[in-house]
Tab-separated table of C-alpha atoms in Angstrom:
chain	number	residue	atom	x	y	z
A	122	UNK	CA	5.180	-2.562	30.178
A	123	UNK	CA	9.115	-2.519	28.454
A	124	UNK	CA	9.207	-4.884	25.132
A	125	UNK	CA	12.568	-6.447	26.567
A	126	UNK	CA	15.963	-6.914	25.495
A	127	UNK	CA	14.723	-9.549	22.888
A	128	UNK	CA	13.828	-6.706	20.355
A	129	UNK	CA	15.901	-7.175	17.367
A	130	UNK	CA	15.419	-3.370	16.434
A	131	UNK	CA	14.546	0.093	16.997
A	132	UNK	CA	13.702	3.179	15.363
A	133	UNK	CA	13.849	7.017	16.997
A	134	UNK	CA	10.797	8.259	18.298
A	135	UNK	CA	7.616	9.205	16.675
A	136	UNK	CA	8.336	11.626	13.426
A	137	UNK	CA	6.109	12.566	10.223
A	138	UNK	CA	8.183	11.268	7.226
A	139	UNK	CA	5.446	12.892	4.598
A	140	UNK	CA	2.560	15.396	5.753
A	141	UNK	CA	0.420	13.547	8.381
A	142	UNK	CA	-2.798	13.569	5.765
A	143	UNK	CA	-5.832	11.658	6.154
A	144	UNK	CA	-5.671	9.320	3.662
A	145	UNK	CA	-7.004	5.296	3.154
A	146	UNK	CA	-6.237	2.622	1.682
A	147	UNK	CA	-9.936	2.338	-0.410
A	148	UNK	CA	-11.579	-0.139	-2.290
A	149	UNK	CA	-8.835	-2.243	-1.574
A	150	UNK	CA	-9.085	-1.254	2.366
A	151	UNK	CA	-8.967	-2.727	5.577
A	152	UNK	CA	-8.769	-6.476	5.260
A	153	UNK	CA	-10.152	-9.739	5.875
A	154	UNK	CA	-8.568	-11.396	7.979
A	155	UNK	CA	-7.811	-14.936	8.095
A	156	UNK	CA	-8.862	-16.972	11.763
A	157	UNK	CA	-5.985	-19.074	11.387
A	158	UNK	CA	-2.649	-17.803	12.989
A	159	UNK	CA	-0.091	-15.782	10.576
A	160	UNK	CA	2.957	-18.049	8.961
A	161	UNK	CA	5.681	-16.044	10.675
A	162	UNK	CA	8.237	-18.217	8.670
A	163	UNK	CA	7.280	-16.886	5.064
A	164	UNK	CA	6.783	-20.395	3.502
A	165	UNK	CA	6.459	-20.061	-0.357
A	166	UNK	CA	3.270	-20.454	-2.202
A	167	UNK	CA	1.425	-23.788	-2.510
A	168	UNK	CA	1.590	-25.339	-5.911
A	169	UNK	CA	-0.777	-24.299	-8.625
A	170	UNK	CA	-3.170	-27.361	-8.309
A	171	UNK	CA	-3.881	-26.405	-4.522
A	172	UNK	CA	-4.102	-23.182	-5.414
A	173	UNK	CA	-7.784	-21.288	-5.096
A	174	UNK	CA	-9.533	-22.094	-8.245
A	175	UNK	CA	-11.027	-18.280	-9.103
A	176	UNK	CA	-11.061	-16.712	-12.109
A	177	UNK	CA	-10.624	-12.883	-12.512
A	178	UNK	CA	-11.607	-10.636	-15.526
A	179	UNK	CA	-8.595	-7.845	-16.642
A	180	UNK	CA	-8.374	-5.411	-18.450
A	181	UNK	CA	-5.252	-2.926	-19.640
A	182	UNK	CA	-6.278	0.782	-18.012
A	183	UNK	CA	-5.680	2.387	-20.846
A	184	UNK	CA	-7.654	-0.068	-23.275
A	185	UNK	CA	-7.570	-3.165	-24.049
A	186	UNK	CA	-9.334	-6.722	-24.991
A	187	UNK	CA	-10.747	-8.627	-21.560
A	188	UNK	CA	-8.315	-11.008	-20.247
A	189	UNK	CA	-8.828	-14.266	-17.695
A	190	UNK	CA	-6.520	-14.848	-15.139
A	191	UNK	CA	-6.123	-17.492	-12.226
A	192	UNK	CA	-3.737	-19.384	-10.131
A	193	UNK	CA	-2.058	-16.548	-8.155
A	194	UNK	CA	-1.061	-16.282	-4.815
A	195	UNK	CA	0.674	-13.002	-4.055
A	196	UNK	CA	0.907	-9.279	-6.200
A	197	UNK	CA	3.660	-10.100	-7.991
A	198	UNK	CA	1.948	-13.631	-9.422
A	199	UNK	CA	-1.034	-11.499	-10.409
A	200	UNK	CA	1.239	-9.265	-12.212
A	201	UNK	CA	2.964	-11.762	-14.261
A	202	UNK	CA	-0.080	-13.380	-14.768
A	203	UNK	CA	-1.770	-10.432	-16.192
A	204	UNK	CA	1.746	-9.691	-18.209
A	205	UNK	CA	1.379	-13.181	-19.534
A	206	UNK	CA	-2.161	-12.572	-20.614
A	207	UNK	CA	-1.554	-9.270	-22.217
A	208	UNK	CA	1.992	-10.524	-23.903
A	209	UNK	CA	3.512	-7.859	-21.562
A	210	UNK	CA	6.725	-7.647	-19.356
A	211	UNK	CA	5.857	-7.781	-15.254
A	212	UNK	CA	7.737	-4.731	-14.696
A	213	UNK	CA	5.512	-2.726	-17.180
A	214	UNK	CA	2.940	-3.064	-14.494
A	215	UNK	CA	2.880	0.281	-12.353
A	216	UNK	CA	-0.648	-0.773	-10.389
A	217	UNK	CA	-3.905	-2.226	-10.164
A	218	UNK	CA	-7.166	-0.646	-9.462
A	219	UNK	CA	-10.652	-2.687	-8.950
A	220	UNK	CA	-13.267	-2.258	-10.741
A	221	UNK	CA	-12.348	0.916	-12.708
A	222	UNK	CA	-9.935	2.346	-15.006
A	223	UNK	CA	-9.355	5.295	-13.962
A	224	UNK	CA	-6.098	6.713	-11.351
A	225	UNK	CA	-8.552	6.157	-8.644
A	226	UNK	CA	-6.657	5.845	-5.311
A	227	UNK	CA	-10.071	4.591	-3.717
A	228	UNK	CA	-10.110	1.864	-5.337
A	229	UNK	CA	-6.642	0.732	-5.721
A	230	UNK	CA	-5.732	-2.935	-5.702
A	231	UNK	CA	-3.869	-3.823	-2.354
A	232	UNK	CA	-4.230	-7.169	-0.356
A	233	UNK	CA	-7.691	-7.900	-1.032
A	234	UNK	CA	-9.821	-8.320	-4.086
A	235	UNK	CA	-13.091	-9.070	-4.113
A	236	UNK	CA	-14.153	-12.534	-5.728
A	237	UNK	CA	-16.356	-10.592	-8.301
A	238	UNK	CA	-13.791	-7.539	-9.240
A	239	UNK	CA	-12.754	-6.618	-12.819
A	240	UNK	CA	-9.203	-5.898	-12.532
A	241	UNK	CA	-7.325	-3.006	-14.623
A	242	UNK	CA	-3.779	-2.868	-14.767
A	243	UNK	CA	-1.982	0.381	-15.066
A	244	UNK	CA	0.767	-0.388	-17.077
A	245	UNK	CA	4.070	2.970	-17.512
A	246	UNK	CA	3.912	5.141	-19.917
A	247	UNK	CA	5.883	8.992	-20.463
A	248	UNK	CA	8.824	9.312	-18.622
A	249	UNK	CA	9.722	12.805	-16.937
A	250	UNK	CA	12.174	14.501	-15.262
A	251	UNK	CA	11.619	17.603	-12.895
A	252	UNK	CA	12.974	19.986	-10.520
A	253	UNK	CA	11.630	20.942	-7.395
A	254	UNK	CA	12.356	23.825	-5.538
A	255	UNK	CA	12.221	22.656	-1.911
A	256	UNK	CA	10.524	25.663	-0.074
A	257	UNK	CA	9.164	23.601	3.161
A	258	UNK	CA	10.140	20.818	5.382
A	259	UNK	CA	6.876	19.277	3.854
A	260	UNK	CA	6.586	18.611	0.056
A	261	UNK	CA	2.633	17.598	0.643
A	262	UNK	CA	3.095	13.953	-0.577
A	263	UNK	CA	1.486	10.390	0.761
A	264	UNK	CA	3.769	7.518	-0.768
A	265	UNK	CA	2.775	3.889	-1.095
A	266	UNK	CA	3.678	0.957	-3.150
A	267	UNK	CA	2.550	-1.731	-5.666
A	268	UNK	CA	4.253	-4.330	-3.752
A	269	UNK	CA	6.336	-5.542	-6.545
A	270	UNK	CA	9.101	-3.056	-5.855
A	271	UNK	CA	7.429	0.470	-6.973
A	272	UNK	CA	7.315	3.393	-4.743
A	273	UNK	CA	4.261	5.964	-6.447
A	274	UNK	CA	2.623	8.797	-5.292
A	275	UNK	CA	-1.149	7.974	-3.930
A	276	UNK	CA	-1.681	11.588	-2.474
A	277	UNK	CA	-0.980	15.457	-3.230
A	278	UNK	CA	-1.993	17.876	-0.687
A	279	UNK	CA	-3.594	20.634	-2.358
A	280	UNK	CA	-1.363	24.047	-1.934
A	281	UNK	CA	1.448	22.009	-0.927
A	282	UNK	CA	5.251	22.643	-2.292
A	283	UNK	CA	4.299	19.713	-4.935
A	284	UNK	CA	1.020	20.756	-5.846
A	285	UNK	CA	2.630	24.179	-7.583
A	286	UNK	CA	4.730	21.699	-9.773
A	287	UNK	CA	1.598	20.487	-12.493
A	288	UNK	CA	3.536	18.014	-14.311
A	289	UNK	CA	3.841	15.904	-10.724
A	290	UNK	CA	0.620	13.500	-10.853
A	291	UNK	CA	-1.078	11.322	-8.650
A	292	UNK	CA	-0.279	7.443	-10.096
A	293	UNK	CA	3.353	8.483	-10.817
A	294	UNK	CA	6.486	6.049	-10.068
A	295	UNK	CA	9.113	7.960	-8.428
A	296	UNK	CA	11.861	5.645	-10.632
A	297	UNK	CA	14.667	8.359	-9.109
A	298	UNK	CA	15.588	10.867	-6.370
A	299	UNK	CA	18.428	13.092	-6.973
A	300	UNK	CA	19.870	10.822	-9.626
A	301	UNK	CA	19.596	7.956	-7.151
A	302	UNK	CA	17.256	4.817	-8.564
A	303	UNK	CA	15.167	3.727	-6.230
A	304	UNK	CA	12.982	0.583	-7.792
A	305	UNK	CA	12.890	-1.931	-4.996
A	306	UNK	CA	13.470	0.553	-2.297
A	307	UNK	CA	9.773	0.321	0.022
A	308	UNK	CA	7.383	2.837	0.305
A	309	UNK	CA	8.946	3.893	4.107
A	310	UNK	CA	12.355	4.376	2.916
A	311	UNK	CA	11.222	6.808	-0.412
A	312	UNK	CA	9.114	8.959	2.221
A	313	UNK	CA	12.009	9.089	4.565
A	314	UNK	CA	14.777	10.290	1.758
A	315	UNK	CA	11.912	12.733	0.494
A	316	UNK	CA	11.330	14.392	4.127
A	317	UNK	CA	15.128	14.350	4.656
A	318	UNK	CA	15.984	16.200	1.274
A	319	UNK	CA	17.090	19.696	2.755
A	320	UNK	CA	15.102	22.880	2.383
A	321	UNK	CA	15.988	25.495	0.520
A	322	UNK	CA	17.105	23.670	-2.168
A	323	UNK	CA	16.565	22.128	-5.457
A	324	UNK	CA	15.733	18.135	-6.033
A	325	UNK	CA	15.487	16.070	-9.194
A	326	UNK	CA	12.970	13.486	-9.520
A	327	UNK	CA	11.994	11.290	-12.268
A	328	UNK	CA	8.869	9.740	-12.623
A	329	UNK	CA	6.668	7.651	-14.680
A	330	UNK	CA	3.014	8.374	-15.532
A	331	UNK	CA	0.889	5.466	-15.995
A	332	UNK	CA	-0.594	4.837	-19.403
A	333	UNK	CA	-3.612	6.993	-20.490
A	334	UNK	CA	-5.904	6.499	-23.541
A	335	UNK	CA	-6.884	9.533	-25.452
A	336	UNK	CA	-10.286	9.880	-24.545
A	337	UNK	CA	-9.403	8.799	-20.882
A	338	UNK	CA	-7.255	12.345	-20.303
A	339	UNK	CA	-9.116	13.494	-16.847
A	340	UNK	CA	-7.930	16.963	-14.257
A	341	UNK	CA	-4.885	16.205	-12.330
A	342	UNK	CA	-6.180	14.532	-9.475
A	343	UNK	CA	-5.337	14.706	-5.161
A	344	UNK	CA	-5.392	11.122	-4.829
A	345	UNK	CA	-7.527	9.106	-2.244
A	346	UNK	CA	-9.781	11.348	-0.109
A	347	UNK	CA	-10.819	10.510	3.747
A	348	UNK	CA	-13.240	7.296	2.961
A	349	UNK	CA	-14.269	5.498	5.819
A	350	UNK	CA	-16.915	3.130	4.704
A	351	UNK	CA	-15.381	2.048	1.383
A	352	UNK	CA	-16.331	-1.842	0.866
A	353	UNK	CA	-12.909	-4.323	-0.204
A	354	UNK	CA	-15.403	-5.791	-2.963
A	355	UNK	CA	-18.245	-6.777	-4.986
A	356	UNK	CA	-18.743	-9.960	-4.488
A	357	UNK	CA	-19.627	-12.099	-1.064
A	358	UNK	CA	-16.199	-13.045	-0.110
A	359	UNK	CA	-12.529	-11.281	-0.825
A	360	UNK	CA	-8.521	-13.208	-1.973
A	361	UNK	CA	-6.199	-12.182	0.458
A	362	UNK	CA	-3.141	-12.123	-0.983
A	363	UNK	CA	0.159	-12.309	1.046
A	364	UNK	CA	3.713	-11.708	0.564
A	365	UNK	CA	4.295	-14.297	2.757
A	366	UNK	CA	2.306	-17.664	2.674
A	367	UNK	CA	-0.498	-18.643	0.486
A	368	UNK	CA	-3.564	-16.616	-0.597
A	369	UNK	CA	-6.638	-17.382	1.179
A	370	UNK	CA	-10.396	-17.494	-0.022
A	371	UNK	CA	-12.476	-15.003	3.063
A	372	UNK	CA	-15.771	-13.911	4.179
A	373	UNK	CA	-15.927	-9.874	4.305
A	374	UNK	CA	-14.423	-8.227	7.029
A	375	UNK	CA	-16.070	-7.737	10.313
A	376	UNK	CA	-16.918	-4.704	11.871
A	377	UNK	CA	-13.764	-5.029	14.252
A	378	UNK	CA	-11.784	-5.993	11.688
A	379	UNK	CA	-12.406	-2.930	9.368
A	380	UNK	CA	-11.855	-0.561	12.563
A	381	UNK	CA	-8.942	-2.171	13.901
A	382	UNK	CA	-7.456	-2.208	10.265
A	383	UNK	CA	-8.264	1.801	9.571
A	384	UNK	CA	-6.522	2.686	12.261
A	385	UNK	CA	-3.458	0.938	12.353
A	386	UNK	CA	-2.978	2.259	8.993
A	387	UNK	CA	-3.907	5.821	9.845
A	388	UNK	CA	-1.078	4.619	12.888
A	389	UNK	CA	1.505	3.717	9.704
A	390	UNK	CA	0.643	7.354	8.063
A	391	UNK	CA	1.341	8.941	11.471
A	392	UNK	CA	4.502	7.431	12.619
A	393	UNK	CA	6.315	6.564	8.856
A	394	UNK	CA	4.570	8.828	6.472
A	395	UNK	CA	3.011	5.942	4.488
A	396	UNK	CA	-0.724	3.844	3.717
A	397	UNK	CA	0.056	-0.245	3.516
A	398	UNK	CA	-3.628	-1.651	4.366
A	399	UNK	CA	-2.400	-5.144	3.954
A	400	UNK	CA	0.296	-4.302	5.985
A	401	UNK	CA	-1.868	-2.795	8.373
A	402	UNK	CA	-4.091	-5.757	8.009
A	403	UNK	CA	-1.265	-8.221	8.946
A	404	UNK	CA	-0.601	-6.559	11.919
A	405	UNK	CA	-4.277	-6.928	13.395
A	406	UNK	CA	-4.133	-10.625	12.351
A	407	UNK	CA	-1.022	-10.824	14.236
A	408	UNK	CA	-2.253	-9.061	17.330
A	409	UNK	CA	-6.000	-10.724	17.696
A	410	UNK	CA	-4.617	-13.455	19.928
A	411	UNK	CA	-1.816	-11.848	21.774
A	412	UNK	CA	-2.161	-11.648	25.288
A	413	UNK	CA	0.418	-8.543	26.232
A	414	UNK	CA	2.463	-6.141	24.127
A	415	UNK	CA	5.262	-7.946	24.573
A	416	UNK	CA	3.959	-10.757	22.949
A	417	UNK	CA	2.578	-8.652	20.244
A	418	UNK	CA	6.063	-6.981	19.681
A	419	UNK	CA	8.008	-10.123	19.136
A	420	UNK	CA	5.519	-11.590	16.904
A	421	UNK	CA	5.951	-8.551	14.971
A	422	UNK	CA	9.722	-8.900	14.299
A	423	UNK	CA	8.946	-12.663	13.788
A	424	UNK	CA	6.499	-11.789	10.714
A	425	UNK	CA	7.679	-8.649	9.475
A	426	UNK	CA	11.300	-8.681	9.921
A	427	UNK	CA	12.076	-6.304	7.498
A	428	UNK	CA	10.486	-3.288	9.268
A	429	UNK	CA	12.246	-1.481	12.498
A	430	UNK	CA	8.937	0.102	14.124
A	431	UNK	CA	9.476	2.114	16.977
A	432	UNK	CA	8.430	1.133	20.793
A	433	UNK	CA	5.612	3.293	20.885
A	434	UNK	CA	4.071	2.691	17.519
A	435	UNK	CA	3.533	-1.140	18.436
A	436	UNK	CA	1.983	0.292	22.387
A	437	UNK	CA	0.160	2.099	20.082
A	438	UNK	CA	-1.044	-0.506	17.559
A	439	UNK	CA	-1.728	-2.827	20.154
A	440	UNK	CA	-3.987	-0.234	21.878
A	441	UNK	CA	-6.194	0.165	19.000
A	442	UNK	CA	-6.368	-3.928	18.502
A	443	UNK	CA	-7.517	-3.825	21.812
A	444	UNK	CA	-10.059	-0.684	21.357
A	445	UNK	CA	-11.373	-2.455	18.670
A	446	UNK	CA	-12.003	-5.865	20.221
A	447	UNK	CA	-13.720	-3.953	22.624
A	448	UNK	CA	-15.765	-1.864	20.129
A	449	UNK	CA	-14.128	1.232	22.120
A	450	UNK	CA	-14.420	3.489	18.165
């Protein structure tokens, strides 16, 4: 069935932006999803006092007394909230992770946390610069983002053209490319400009390293393995948090919900080189009630208006919606 002339905009055909791995999103992976339909207009978070009334234990990653946050509605509150209880800038933040301190990409914090997770910020520490001969059209990386404007590295494919450069880490904040900042830029535009850097030649990047502790100096790691049946959280129900509209108090995701949401972000690796599981997650909310593709497709662009995603990735992501409904994997 054609989307129409009403699509606002398109993308070329299927391509790998980063190597195609098989990576999820975690701890913090697929979603629960609200029953109520998605705010397609983006309306801005509800006042404090109608806010969820949780409270959240935090911790620095890298050591530090327990702090007590609430009142937060979207990443980038929960940043400044921890900032605020740490006596920290927001942008120190790198990432989260639940329930751990460690550069664990399991477990890192996306769109979900789990009403009884400790949370440990990551906050930057050493700066580098390196140089990277670029020997193959793939330099082995997954990208994602903190959702507060920083692009870092979840995966490195072991024997890749990155793996052979040590000081390149699993956690870091690729803050340039080629002299070229690139805080703000989202996680599908960094894997595009790294897959379109030309072989056979030298790159710059310059990264950050999150914060380590003495004593908490591990191996380099490869990121998030293959992890199928990783739970969001500890506790009986989950805090979505949105970048658009309020947060919302959940029960744990159902069995549809979790399939539908693993592979619509195995989908997003596939077709833009990147994990988002509350992207992903979004996009099966949007879908659950949609009666045709072409329904699907517009309220796509409606929701998420600042991604261009190609014809046949939304056949496709409706397909597995509709798999998964039908408990087809």
């Amino acid at each position: 069935m054609p989307l129409g002339p009403w699509r606002k905009k398109n993308k070329p055909t299927k391509e790998h932006l980063v190597e195609n791995e098989e990576v999820t999103g975690g701890h913090a992976g697929p979603g629960s999803l609200a029953k109520s339909a998605v705010n397609g207009a983006g309306l801005p978070p509800p006042p404090a006092n109608l806010r969820p009334k949780l409270v959240f234990h935090t911790q620095l990653a890298h050591g530090s007394p327990t702090g007590r946050i609430e009142g937060f509605s979207n990443v980038k509150e929960l940043y400044a909230k921890i900032a605020e209880a740490f006596n920290i800038r927001p942008p120190e933040i790198m990432f989260c992770t639940l329930n751990t301190h460690k550069i664990d990409m399991d477990k890192l914090l996306g769109g979900q946390i789990g009403l009884e997770d400790f949370i440990f910020a990551h906050i930057k520490g050493i700066k580098k610069e390196v140089e990277v001969y670029k020997s193959e059209d793939a330099l082995g990386l997954t990208i994602t983002d903190n959702g507060a404007g920083y692009a870092f590295i979840k995966r490195i494919k072991e024997g890749s053209v990155v793996d052979r450069v040590k000081v390149i880490c699993v956690g870091d904040h690729v803050e340039c490319i080629n002299g070229r900042n690139i805080v703000g830029t989202r996680h599908y535009e960094v894997a595009r400009m790294l897959k379109d850097l030309p072989k056979d030649k030298n790159f710059t990047l310059k990264l950050v390293e999150p914060m380590k502790a003495f004593e908490m100096l591990e191996p380099r790691s490869k990121g998030a393995k293959p992890a199928g049946d990783n739970k969001i959280g500890t506790g009986r129900g989950t805090l979505r948090l949105r970048s658009k509209g309020p947060a919302t108090v959940e029960e744990e995701p159902t069995e549809f919900e979790e399939k539908a949401v693993k592979k619509v972000d195995d989908l997003l690796e596939s077709y833009m080189g990147i994990r988002d599981t509350e992207l992903a997650a979004t996009m099966v909310e949007v879908g659950r009630d949609k009666k045709n593709p072409d329904e699907f497709a517009m309220a796509l662009d409606e929701t998420l208006g600042d991604f261009a995603f190609p014809d046949e990735f939304v056949f496709d992501v409706w397909g597995a919606i509709g798999d998964a409904k039908q408990g087809r994997f």
